[in-house]
């Protein structure tokens, strides 16, 4: 065997799924599960012509549409095949071996892979028991030797968000030590807030956004980076010849041209999440987050979470495997859909909870969590 580069040796990747997830109610990967209206799917079919399929992708119409809809300039944008690739591109452009990346824990799983690929030294800061970031601890972790600071808000594991003002303070500190601030807004339309103005104010800010979550296009792989033009020019140097496909660009544009459909989807998920949280509280459980398209609920370490997950699977529902990060042990993440979809989940989940070992009299949520929901 020809050995790969030595620093790739410790990287562990989850094998690809061999079984289709499509027949299931997919509450496990923060995807859209509310179907697109047939009228929109029809528009997509009409937009996919033979020329679109045969020619190399033309992304300019999508660039112009994003610029117009988000109020940014064309030269402040960089389209990527999923924000996963956007994040990788940032590492590829800016991170040299040995440089320090400050990450909160949990954070999007691919940071672990990219930091190893690009040989960064990660300085992790764990979330507190309420699954929130302690901003003062994070600021302390940003030192003159820091190359990049990552802020994910809302967080993709907990659904908790930082106030924009707190993110601003982190960006200022990063700026003061000449470090990049990578701000991940994968769920921003659900959260009702954005850090968008910060990239114009600070030349060290790169914002990454995904079309997988609030636009619901996870299968098409699309997202973009947003930053000052000189940063976009640097990032452009490492771009693949063609990344985002024609079909992706065509459908993303169709969707962006229907803001009423985007808004209706966000509203339906928010109503579903409110219903889910009320249902979980009705079962006696605490919940946290909900600023994205999922909720986390604390079951406790005595509950057999794999059994809960196996039971739901038998009922054709997928939820995420138990968390491995220490600060998330005992928590379960549940994806959000319509009120009806959430009803289906609550009734199955309520049926297995006691059988899996949950007891109201011994239930003890982590410090501070009950207070936050009182
Ligand atoms: C916070 C966060 N960032 C980035 C991503 C990657 O999204 P995608 O590559 O589908 O655009 C995810 C996906 O779950 C996420 O939760």
mmCIF file of C-alpha atoms and ligand atoms in Angstrom:
data_model
loop_
_atom_site.group_PDB
_atom_site.id
_atom_site.type_symbol
_atom_site.label_atom_id
_atom_site.label_comp_id
_atom_site.label_asym_id
_atom_site.label_seq_id
_atom_site.Cartn_x
_atom_site.Cartn_y
_atom_site.Cartn_z
ATOM 1 C CA UNK A 1 0.000 0.000 0.000
ATOM 2 C CA UNK A 2 1.178 3.530 -0.720
ATOM 3 C CA UNK A 3 0.972 5.364 2.607
ATOM 4 C CA UNK A 4 -0.978 8.641 2.676
ATOM 5 C CA UNK A 5 0.586 11.779 4.108
ATOM 6 C CA UNK A 6 1.389 10.924 7.783
ATOM 7 C CA UNK A 7 -0.749 13.665 9.343
ATOM 8 C CA UNK A 8 -3.866 12.107 7.749
ATOM 9 C CA UNK A 9 -3.369 8.857 9.700
ATOM 10 C CA UNK A 10 -5.340 9.840 12.870
ATOM 11 C CA UNK A 11 -8.340 11.212 10.960
ATOM 12 C CA UNK A 12 -11.438 9.151 11.638
ATOM 13 C CA UNK A 13 -14.364 9.413 9.213
ATOM 14 C CA UNK A 14 -17.867 7.975 9.616
ATOM 15 C CA UNK A 15 -18.476 5.473 6.795
ATOM 16 C CA UNK A 16 -21.079 6.453 4.184
ATOM 17 C CA UNK A 17 -24.638 5.209 4.799
ATOM 18 C CA UNK A 18 -25.323 2.090 2.789
ATOM 19 C CA UNK A 19 -29.062 2.117 3.526
ATOM 20 C CA UNK A 20 -31.377 4.786 2.153
ATOM 21 C CA UNK A 21 -32.747 7.276 4.681
ATOM 22 C CA UNK A 22 -35.428 8.476 2.261
ATOM 23 C CA UNK A 23 -38.273 6.207 3.521
ATOM 24 C CA UNK A 24 -37.833 7.586 7.091
ATOM 25 C CA UNK A 25 -39.018 10.721 8.859
ATOM 26 C CA UNK A 26 -35.515 12.240 8.997
ATOM 27 C CA UNK A 27 -35.122 14.049 12.317
ATOM 28 C CA UNK A 28 -31.406 13.247 12.568
ATOM 29 C CA UNK A 29 -29.442 15.631 10.315
ATOM 30 C CA UNK A 30 -31.170 19.020 10.536
ATOM 31 C CA UNK A 31 -32.520 18.747 7.002
ATOM 32 C CA UNK A 32 -35.791 20.041 5.601
ATOM 33 C CA UNK A 33 -38.541 17.432 6.029
ATOM 34 C CA UNK A 34 -41.506 19.604 5.026
ATOM 35 C CA UNK A 35 -42.005 18.777 1.318
ATOM 36 C CA UNK A 36 -41.608 21.558 -1.269
ATOM 37 C CA UNK A 37 -44.919 22.602 -2.818
ATOM 38 C CA UNK A 38 -45.575 20.832 -6.118
ATOM 39 C CA UNK A 39 -45.850 24.232 -7.889
ATOM 40 C CA UNK A 40 -42.214 24.949 -7.017
ATOM 41 C CA UNK A 41 -41.006 21.511 -8.097
ATOM 42 C CA UNK A 42 -42.773 22.112 -11.411
ATOM 43 C CA UNK A 43 -40.860 25.409 -11.874
ATOM 44 C CA UNK A 44 -37.634 23.545 -11.255
ATOM 45 C CA UNK A 45 -38.430 20.894 -13.835
ATOM 46 C CA UNK A 46 -39.149 23.658 -16.346
ATOM 47 C CA UNK A 47 -35.823 25.393 -15.590
ATOM 48 C CA UNK A 48 -33.781 22.244 -16.210
ATOM 49 C CA UNK A 49 -33.221 22.342 -19.961
ATOM 50 C CA UNK A 50 -30.836 20.187 -22.005
ATOM 51 C CA UNK A 51 -28.464 23.172 -22.340
ATOM 52 C CA UNK A 52 -28.297 23.554 -18.563
ATOM 53 C CA UNK A 53 -27.317 19.906 -18.241
ATOM 54 C CA UNK A 54 -24.811 19.841 -21.133
ATOM 55 C CA UNK A 55 -22.854 23.003 -20.469
ATOM 56 C CA UNK A 56 -20.439 23.797 -17.655
ATOM 57 C CA UNK A 57 -22.226 25.608 -14.808
ATOM 58 C CA UNK A 58 -23.114 29.304 -15.216
ATOM 59 C CA UNK A 59 -23.354 30.706 -11.721
ATOM 60 C CA UNK A 60 -23.713 34.418 -12.454
ATOM 61 C CA UNK A 61 -27.549 34.521 -12.247
ATOM 62 C CA UNK A 62 -27.375 32.892 -8.808
ATOM 63 C CA UNK A 63 -24.614 35.293 -7.699
ATOM 64 C CA UNK A 64 -26.722 38.278 -8.813
ATOM 65 C CA UNK A 65 -29.817 36.936 -7.076
ATOM 66 C CA UNK A 66 -28.023 36.332 -3.758
ATOM 67 C CA UNK A 67 -26.447 39.788 -3.947
ATOM 68 C CA UNK A 68 -29.829 41.431 -4.557
ATOM 69 C CA UNK A 69 -31.734 39.427 -1.936
ATOM 70 C CA UNK A 70 -29.148 39.817 0.835
ATOM 71 C CA UNK A 71 -28.098 43.397 0.049
ATOM 72 C CA UNK A 72 -24.428 42.605 -0.548
ATOM 73 C CA UNK A 73 -22.107 43.272 -3.505
ATOM 74 C CA UNK A 74 -21.322 40.554 -6.031
ATOM 75 C CA UNK A 75 -17.603 40.748 -5.264
ATOM 76 C CA UNK A 76 -18.259 40.040 -1.577
ATOM 77 C CA UNK A 77 -19.633 36.570 -2.352
ATOM 78 C CA UNK A 78 -18.082 33.173 -3.038
ATOM 79 C CA UNK A 79 -20.398 30.287 -3.927
ATOM 80 C CA UNK A 80 -19.463 26.857 -2.576
ATOM 81 C CA UNK A 81 -20.910 23.338 -2.926
ATOM 82 C CA UNK A 82 -22.188 23.333 0.684
ATOM 83 C CA UNK A 83 -20.905 25.432 3.565
ATOM 84 C CA UNK A 84 -18.892 22.365 4.564
ATOM 85 C CA UNK A 85 -16.733 23.098 1.508
ATOM 86 C CA UNK A 86 -16.811 26.799 2.348
ATOM 87 C CA UNK A 87 -15.280 26.048 5.752
ATOM 88 C CA UNK A 88 -12.668 23.763 4.186
ATOM 89 C CA UNK A 89 -11.820 26.526 1.711
ATOM 90 C CA UNK A 90 -11.187 28.933 4.570
ATOM 91 C CA UNK A 91 -8.754 26.471 6.193
ATOM 92 C CA UNK A 92 -7.089 25.891 2.831
ATOM 93 C CA UNK A 93 -6.658 29.604 2.187
ATOM 94 C CA UNK A 94 -5.540 30.737 5.624
ATOM 95 C CA UNK A 95 -4.254 27.972 7.893
ATOM 96 C CA UNK A 96 -0.614 26.895 8.002
ATOM 97 C CA UNK A 97 0.591 23.865 10.013
ATOM 98 C CA UNK A 98 0.848 24.604 13.723
ATOM 99 C CA UNK A 99 -1.407 27.658 13.710
ATOM 100 C CA UNK A 100 -3.983 28.013 16.475
ATOM 101 C CA UNK A 101 -7.708 27.784 15.822
ATOM 102 C CA UNK A 102 -10.045 28.641 18.713
ATOM 103 C CA UNK A 103 -13.192 26.507 18.584
ATOM 104 C CA UNK A 104 -16.138 26.180 20.918
ATOM 105 C CA UNK A 105 -17.182 22.644 21.770
ATOM 106 C CA UNK A 106 -19.448 21.363 20.300
ATOM 107 C CA UNK A 107 -18.849 22.770 16.845
ATOM 108 C CA UNK A 108 -19.587 21.513 13.303
ATOM 109 C CA UNK A 109 -17.882 18.098 13.135
ATOM 110 C CA UNK A 110 -15.849 18.856 10.003
ATOM 111 C CA UNK A 111 -13.676 21.338 11.935
ATOM 112 C CA UNK A 112 -12.105 18.303 13.574
ATOM 113 C CA UNK A 113 -11.285 16.860 10.137
ATOM 114 C CA UNK A 114 -10.114 20.115 8.536
ATOM 115 C CA UNK A 115 -7.996 21.133 11.502
ATOM 116 C CA UNK A 116 -6.162 17.796 11.163
ATOM 117 C CA UNK A 117 -5.929 18.011 7.361
ATOM 118 C CA UNK A 118 -4.429 21.480 7.517
ATOM 119 C CA UNK A 119 -2.508 20.647 10.725
ATOM 120 C CA UNK A 120 -3.995 23.405 12.834
ATOM 121 C CA UNK A 121 -3.661 23.314 16.586
ATOM 122 C CA UNK A 122 -7.169 23.460 18.060
ATOM 123 C CA UNK A 123 -7.798 25.357 21.283
ATOM 124 C CA UNK A 124 -11.234 24.075 22.413
ATOM 125 C CA UNK A 125 -13.578 25.911 24.793
ATOM 126 C CA UNK A 126 -16.484 23.754 26.040
ATOM 127 C CA UNK A 127 -20.061 25.011 26.341
ATOM 128 C CA UNK A 128 -21.449 25.308 29.890
ATOM 129 C CA UNK A 129 -24.150 23.041 31.375
ATOM 130 C CA UNK A 130 -26.886 25.222 29.823
ATOM 131 C CA UNK A 131 -25.283 24.447 26.440
ATOM 132 C CA UNK A 132 -24.236 28.062 25.999
ATOM 133 C CA UNK A 133 -20.876 29.611 25.283
ATOM 134 C CA UNK A 134 -19.263 31.502 28.143
ATOM 135 C CA UNK A 135 -18.127 34.574 26.202
ATOM 136 C CA UNK A 136 -15.505 35.659 28.763
ATOM 137 C CA UNK A 137 -13.841 32.219 28.617
ATOM 138 C CA UNK A 138 -13.888 32.423 24.824
ATOM 139 C CA UNK A 139 -12.295 35.854 24.854
ATOM 140 C CA UNK A 140 -9.567 34.566 27.182
ATOM 141 C CA UNK A 141 -8.786 31.798 24.675
ATOM 142 C CA UNK A 142 -8.079 34.372 21.935
ATOM 143 C CA UNK A 143 -4.423 35.283 22.358
ATOM 144 C CA UNK A 144 -1.819 36.995 20.139
ATOM 145 C CA UNK A 145 -0.809 33.605 18.665
ATOM 146 C CA UNK A 146 -4.400 32.846 17.492
ATOM 147 C CA UNK A 147 -4.876 32.542 13.734
ATOM 148 C CA UNK A 148 -8.626 31.904 13.558
ATOM 149 C CA UNK A 149 -11.661 32.034 15.867
ATOM 150 C CA UNK A 150 -14.872 30.198 14.951
ATOM 151 C CA UNK A 151 -18.344 31.236 16.125
ATOM 152 C CA UNK A 152 -21.330 29.137 15.176
ATOM 153 C CA UNK A 153 -24.582 30.900 16.001
ATOM 154 C CA UNK A 154 -26.986 29.195 16.241
ATOM 155 C CA UNK A 155 -24.897 26.175 17.123
ATOM 156 C CA UNK A 156 -25.584 23.094 14.973
ATOM 157 C CA UNK A 157 -25.657 20.714 17.960
ATOM 158 C CA UNK A 158 -27.443 22.755 20.618
ATOM 159 C CA UNK A 159 -29.550 25.280 18.684
ATOM 160 C CA UNK A 160 -28.456 27.995 21.128
ATOM 161 C CA UNK A 161 -27.468 31.411 19.725
ATOM 162 C CA UNK A 162 -25.221 34.152 21.010
ATOM 163 C CA UNK A 163 -26.481 37.743 20.994
ATOM 164 C CA UNK A 164 -25.035 39.697 18.048
ATOM 165 C CA UNK A 165 -23.358 42.069 20.507
ATOM 166 C CA UNK A 166 -21.434 39.151 22.097
ATOM 167 C CA UNK A 167 -20.269 37.979 18.666
ATOM 168 C CA UNK A 168 -19.166 41.528 17.911
ATOM 169 C CA UNK A 169 -16.995 41.560 21.041
ATOM 170 C CA UNK A 170 -15.381 38.264 19.974
ATOM 171 C CA UNK A 171 -14.744 39.675 16.476
ATOM 172 C CA UNK A 172 -13.170 42.816 17.980
ATOM 173 C CA UNK A 173 -10.815 40.736 20.117
ATOM 174 C CA UNK A 174 -9.891 38.580 17.106
ATOM 175 C CA UNK A 175 -9.283 41.729 15.080
ATOM 176 C CA UNK A 176 -7.072 43.168 17.805
ATOM 177 C CA UNK A 177 -4.784 40.102 17.638
ATOM 178 C CA UNK A 178 -4.914 39.934 13.828
ATOM 179 C CA UNK A 179 -6.902 36.690 13.754
ATOM 180 C CA UNK A 180 -9.581 35.652 11.298
ATOM 181 C CA UNK A 181 -13.174 35.359 12.630
ATOM 182 C CA UNK A 182 -15.162 32.668 10.826
ATOM 183 C CA UNK A 183 -18.848 33.221 11.642
ATOM 184 C CA UNK A 184 -21.089 30.284 10.773
ATOM 185 C CA UNK A 185 -24.675 31.293 10.012
ATOM 186 C CA UNK A 186 -25.908 27.939 8.672
ATOM 187 C CA UNK A 187 -29.294 28.470 10.379
ATOM 188 C CA UNK A 188 -29.629 32.238 10.235
ATOM 189 C CA UNK A 189 -33.160 32.601 8.837
ATOM 190 C CA UNK A 190 -34.490 30.377 11.630
ATOM 191 C CA UNK A 191 -32.660 32.377 14.275
ATOM 192 C CA UNK A 192 -34.156 35.732 13.348
ATOM 193 C CA UNK A 193 -30.787 37.463 13.710
ATOM 194 C CA UNK A 194 -27.671 37.965 11.636
ATOM 195 C CA UNK A 195 -24.107 39.202 11.993
ATOM 196 C CA UNK A 196 -24.073 40.344 8.352
ATOM 197 C CA UNK A 197 -23.074 43.989 9.047
ATOM 198 C CA UNK A 198 -19.898 42.823 10.801
ATOM 199 C CA UNK A 199 -18.015 41.784 7.660
ATOM 200 C CA UNK A 200 -18.126 45.325 6.284
ATOM 201 C CA UNK A 201 -16.961 46.783 9.562
ATOM 202 C CA UNK A 202 -14.154 44.270 10.216
ATOM 203 C CA UNK A 203 -11.751 43.033 7.533
ATOM 204 C CA UNK A 204 -11.038 39.833 9.486
ATOM 205 C CA UNK A 205 -14.635 38.505 9.227
ATOM 206 C CA UNK A 206 -15.771 35.706 6.922
ATOM 207 C CA UNK A 207 -19.399 34.619 7.191
ATOM 208 C CA UNK A 208 -20.410 31.174 5.979
ATOM 209 C CA UNK A 209 -24.012 30.335 5.065
ATOM 210 C CA UNK A 210 -25.656 27.134 3.936
ATOM 211 C CA UNK A 211 -28.583 26.435 1.600
ATOM 212 C CA UNK A 212 -29.102 23.086 3.353
ATOM 213 C CA UNK A 213 -31.036 24.307 6.381
ATOM 214 C CA UNK A 214 -33.271 27.370 6.054
ATOM 215 C CA UNK A 215 -33.573 26.871 2.280
ATOM 216 C CA UNK A 216 -33.902 23.108 2.625
ATOM 217 C CA UNK A 217 -31.566 22.124 -0.230
ATOM 218 C CA UNK A 218 -29.195 19.749 1.591
ATOM 219 C CA UNK A 219 -29.127 17.302 -1.328
ATOM 220 C CA UNK A 220 -28.118 19.959 -3.859
ATOM 221 C CA UNK A 221 -25.021 21.104 -1.912
ATOM 222 C CA UNK A 222 -24.834 24.870 -1.957
ATOM 223 C CA UNK A 223 -23.800 27.715 0.288
ATOM 224 C CA UNK A 224 -21.651 30.828 0.176
ATOM 225 C CA UNK A 225 -18.951 32.790 1.929
ATOM 226 C CA UNK A 226 -19.397 36.490 2.553
ATOM 227 C CA UNK A 227 -16.461 38.802 3.193
ATOM 228 C CA UNK A 228 -14.645 41.909 1.984
ATOM 229 C CA UNK A 229 -13.559 41.685 -1.695
ATOM 230 C CA UNK A 230 -9.825 41.335 -0.935
ATOM 231 C CA UNK A 231 -10.591 38.231 1.174
ATOM 232 C CA UNK A 232 -12.873 36.812 -1.510
ATOM 233 C CA UNK A 233 -10.013 37.317 -3.997
ATOM 234 C CA UNK A 234 -7.672 35.285 -1.758
ATOM 235 C CA UNK A 235 -10.252 32.509 -1.395
ATOM 236 C CA UNK A 236 -10.860 32.521 -5.159
ATOM 237 C CA UNK A 237 -7.277 31.340 -5.698
ATOM 238 C CA UNK A 238 -7.999 27.870 -4.246
ATOM 239 C CA UNK A 239 -11.374 27.393 -5.941
ATOM 240 C CA UNK A 240 -12.016 24.184 -7.895
ATOM 241 C CA UNK A 241 -12.595 24.793 -11.606
ATOM 242 C CA UNK A 242 -16.289 24.038 -11.115
ATOM 243 C CA UNK A 243 -17.824 23.258 -7.733
ATOM 244 C CA UNK A 244 -21.501 24.193 -7.644
ATOM 245 C CA UNK A 245 -23.467 22.305 -10.323
ATOM 246 C CA UNK A 246 -25.864 23.781 -12.914
ATOM 247 C CA UNK A 247 -28.864 22.005 -11.410
ATOM 248 C CA UNK A 248 -28.031 23.330 -7.973
ATOM 249 C CA UNK A 249 -27.638 26.880 -9.258
ATOM 250 C CA UNK A 250 -30.892 26.714 -11.213
ATOM 251 C CA UNK A 251 -32.972 25.411 -8.321
ATOM 252 C CA UNK A 252 -31.387 27.677 -5.707
ATOM 253 C CA UNK A 253 -32.271 30.647 -7.920
ATOM 254 C CA UNK A 254 -35.845 29.415 -8.417
ATOM 255 C CA UNK A 255 -36.211 29.214 -4.653
ATOM 256 C CA UNK A 256 -34.601 32.604 -3.935
ATOM 257 C CA UNK A 257 -37.017 34.105 -6.473
ATOM 258 C CA UNK A 258 -39.862 32.896 -4.208
ATOM 259 C CA UNK A 259 -39.153 34.560 -0.869
ATOM 260 C CA UNK A 260 -42.764 33.890 0.174
ATOM 261 C CA UNK A 261 -42.069 30.136 -0.050
ATOM 262 C CA UNK A 262 -38.865 30.520 1.991
ATOM 263 C CA UNK A 263 -40.718 32.500 4.648
ATOM 264 C CA UNK A 264 -43.596 29.985 4.741
ATOM 265 C CA UNK A 265 -41.130 27.150 5.307
ATOM 266 C CA UNK A 266 -39.350 28.944 8.165
ATOM 267 C CA UNK A 267 -42.712 29.779 9.775
ATOM 268 C CA UNK A 268 -43.933 26.189 9.496
ATOM 269 C CA UNK A 269 -40.763 24.824 11.141
ATOM 270 C CA UNK A 270 -40.967 27.413 13.912
ATOM 271 C CA UNK A 271 -44.586 26.412 14.601
ATOM 272 C CA UNK A 272 -43.513 22.734 14.553
ATOM 273 C CA UNK A 273 -40.685 23.425 17.012
ATOM 274 C CA UNK A 274 -42.973 25.336 19.406
ATOM 275 C CA UNK A 275 -45.318 22.338 19.296
ATOM 276 C CA UNK A 276 -42.438 19.899 19.833
ATOM 277 C CA UNK A 277 -41.080 21.863 22.801
ATOM 278 C CA UNK A 278 -44.532 22.056 24.394
ATOM 279 C CA UNK A 279 -44.950 18.293 23.838
ATOM 280 C CA UNK A 280 -41.567 17.522 25.420
ATOM 281 C CA UNK A 281 -42.331 19.763 28.384
ATOM 282 C CA UNK A 282 -45.679 17.968 28.695
ATOM 283 C CA UNK A 283 -43.714 14.728 29.082
ATOM 284 C CA UNK A 284 -41.727 16.361 31.923
ATOM 285 C CA UNK A 285 -38.535 17.099 29.959
ATOM 286 C CA UNK A 286 -36.510 20.286 29.648
ATOM 287 C CA UNK A 287 -35.464 21.609 26.264
ATOM 288 C CA UNK A 288 -32.751 24.004 25.144
ATOM 289 C CA UNK A 289 -32.080 25.885 21.947
ATOM 290 C CA UNK A 290 -34.716 25.956 19.255
ATOM 291 C CA UNK A 291 -33.085 28.940 17.494
ATOM 292 C CA UNK A 292 -32.432 26.738 14.440
ATOM 293 C CA UNK A 293 -34.469 23.875 12.943
ATOM 294 C CA UNK A 294 -34.162 21.405 15.825
ATOM 295 C CA UNK A 295 -34.437 21.134 19.593
ATOM 296 C CA UNK A 296 -32.317 19.364 22.179
ATOM 297 C CA UNK A 297 -33.922 17.761 25.196
ATOM 298 C CA UNK A 298 -32.288 16.322 28.301
ATOM 299 C CA UNK A 299 -33.161 12.700 29.016
ATOM 300 C CA UNK A 300 -30.429 12.062 31.583
ATOM 301 C CA UNK A 301 -27.635 9.550 31.754
ATOM 302 C CA UNK A 302 -29.842 6.790 33.231
ATOM 303 C CA UNK A 303 -32.047 6.631 30.133
ATOM 304 C CA UNK A 304 -31.067 4.048 27.526
ATOM 305 C CA UNK A 305 -30.863 6.531 24.639
ATOM 306 C CA UNK A 306 -29.772 3.915 22.051
ATOM 307 C CA UNK A 307 -32.969 2.014 22.912
ATOM 308 C CA UNK A 308 -35.070 5.143 22.344
ATOM 309 C CA UNK A 309 -33.348 5.658 18.985
ATOM 310 C CA UNK A 310 -33.790 1.989 17.975
ATOM 311 C CA UNK A 311 -37.498 2.109 18.837
ATOM 312 C CA UNK A 312 -38.036 5.281 16.812
ATOM 313 C CA UNK A 313 -36.225 3.688 13.894
ATOM 314 C CA UNK A 314 -38.615 0.739 14.001
ATOM 315 C CA UNK A 315 -41.370 3.348 13.665
ATOM 316 C CA UNK A 316 -39.570 4.813 10.598
ATOM 317 C CA UNK A 317 -38.153 7.848 12.385
ATOM 318 C CA UNK A 318 -34.475 8.743 12.525
ATOM 319 C CA UNK A 319 -32.912 10.796 15.318
ATOM 320 C CA UNK A 320 -29.229 11.507 15.778
ATOM 321 C CA UNK A 321 -27.004 8.926 17.484
ATOM 322 C CA UNK A 322 -26.136 9.735 21.139
ATOM 323 C CA UNK A 323 -23.698 12.632 21.514
ATOM 324 C CA UNK A 324 -20.091 11.782 22.324
ATOM 325 C CA UNK A 325 -18.994 15.246 23.499
ATOM 326 C CA UNK A 326 -18.962 15.282 27.334
ATOM 327 C CA UNK A 327 -21.004 18.469 27.702
ATOM 328 C CA UNK A 328 -23.847 16.863 25.666
ATOM 329 C CA UNK A 329 -24.133 13.502 27.378
ATOM 330 C CA UNK A 330 -27.744 12.664 28.226
ATOM 331 C CA UNK A 331 -29.116 15.100 25.625
ATOM 332 C CA UNK A 332 -31.015 14.120 22.493
ATOM 333 C CA UNK A 333 -31.324 16.270 19.348
ATOM 334 C CA UNK A 334 -34.592 16.178 17.434
ATOM 335 C CA UNK A 335 -35.079 17.764 14.023
ATOM 336 C CA UNK A 336 -38.043 20.046 13.425
ATOM 337 C CA UNK A 337 -40.786 19.754 10.825
ATOM 338 C CA UNK A 338 -44.457 20.651 10.550
ATOM 339 C CA UNK A 339 -46.841 20.420 13.510
ATOM 340 C CA UNK A 340 -48.207 17.114 12.136
ATOM 341 C CA UNK A 341 -44.728 15.634 11.756
ATOM 342 C CA UNK A 342 -43.868 16.678 15.308
ATOM 343 C CA UNK A 343 -47.105 15.115 16.608
ATOM 344 C CA UNK A 344 -46.074 11.828 15.062
ATOM 345 C CA UNK A 345 -42.717 12.042 16.822
ATOM 346 C CA UNK A 346 -44.103 13.022 20.243
ATOM 347 C CA UNK A 347 -46.593 10.198 20.346
ATOM 348 C CA UNK A 348 -43.950 7.536 19.554
ATOM 349 C CA UNK A 349 -41.338 9.129 21.794
ATOM 350 C CA UNK A 350 -43.759 9.431 24.739
ATOM 351 C CA UNK A 351 -44.496 5.712 24.358
ATOM 352 C CA UNK A 352 -40.859 4.577 24.740
ATOM 353 C CA UNK A 353 -39.565 7.063 27.340
ATOM 354 C CA UNK A 354 -40.536 5.106 30.499
ATOM 355 C CA UNK A 355 -39.619 1.739 28.983
ATOM 356 C CA UNK A 356 -36.139 3.170 28.302
ATOM 357 C CA UNK A 357 -35.676 4.036 31.986
ATOM 358 C CA UNK A 358 -36.933 7.607 32.416
ATOM 359 C CA UNK A 359 -38.450 8.401 35.836
ATOM 360 C CA UNK A 360 -39.949 11.767 36.787
ATOM 361 C CA UNK A 361 -38.917 11.417 40.459
ATOM 362 C CA UNK A 362 -35.208 10.911 39.712
ATOM 363 C CA UNK A 363 -34.996 13.313 36.736
ATOM 364 C CA UNK A 364 -32.320 15.972 37.360
ATOM 365 C CA UNK A 365 -31.635 18.408 34.509
ATOM 366 C CA UNK A 366 -28.139 19.942 34.390
ATOM 367 C CA UNK A 367 -27.360 23.037 36.461
ATOM 368 C CA UNK A 368 -29.225 26.119 35.361
ATOM 369 C CA UNK A 369 -31.345 24.487 32.666
ATOM 370 C CA UNK A 370 -34.624 24.408 34.545
ATOM 371 C CA UNK A 371 -34.207 28.011 35.614
ATOM 372 C CA UNK A 372 -33.739 29.027 31.995
ATOM 373 C CA UNK A 373 -37.133 27.550 31.126
ATOM 374 C CA UNK A 374 -39.073 28.423 34.287
HETATM 375 C C1 LIG B 1 -23.279 24.827 11.947
HETATM 376 C C2 LIG B 1 -23.139 24.115 10.652
HETATM 377 N N1 LIG B 1 -22.304 24.608 9.740
HETATM 378 C C3 LIG B 1 -22.160 24.024 8.540
HETATM 379 C C4 LIG B 1 -22.865 22.893 8.215
HETATM 380 C C5 LIG B 1 -22.667 22.279 6.853
HETATM 381 O O1 LIG B 1 -23.774 22.472 6.046
HETATM 382 P P1 LIG B 1 -23.728 22.187 4.486
HETATM 383 O O2 LIG B 1 -22.376 21.665 4.147
HETATM 384 O O3 LIG B 1 -24.806 21.185 4.226
HETATM 385 O O4 LIG B 1 -23.995 23.494 3.814
HETATM 386 C C6 LIG B 1 -23.737 22.319 9.139
HETATM 387 C C7 LIG B 1 -24.460 21.077 8.821
HETATM 388 O O5 LIG B 1 -25.068 20.419 9.622
HETATM 389 C C8 LIG B 1 -23.887 22.954 10.394
HETATM 390 O O6 LIG B 1 -24.708 22.478 11.341
#
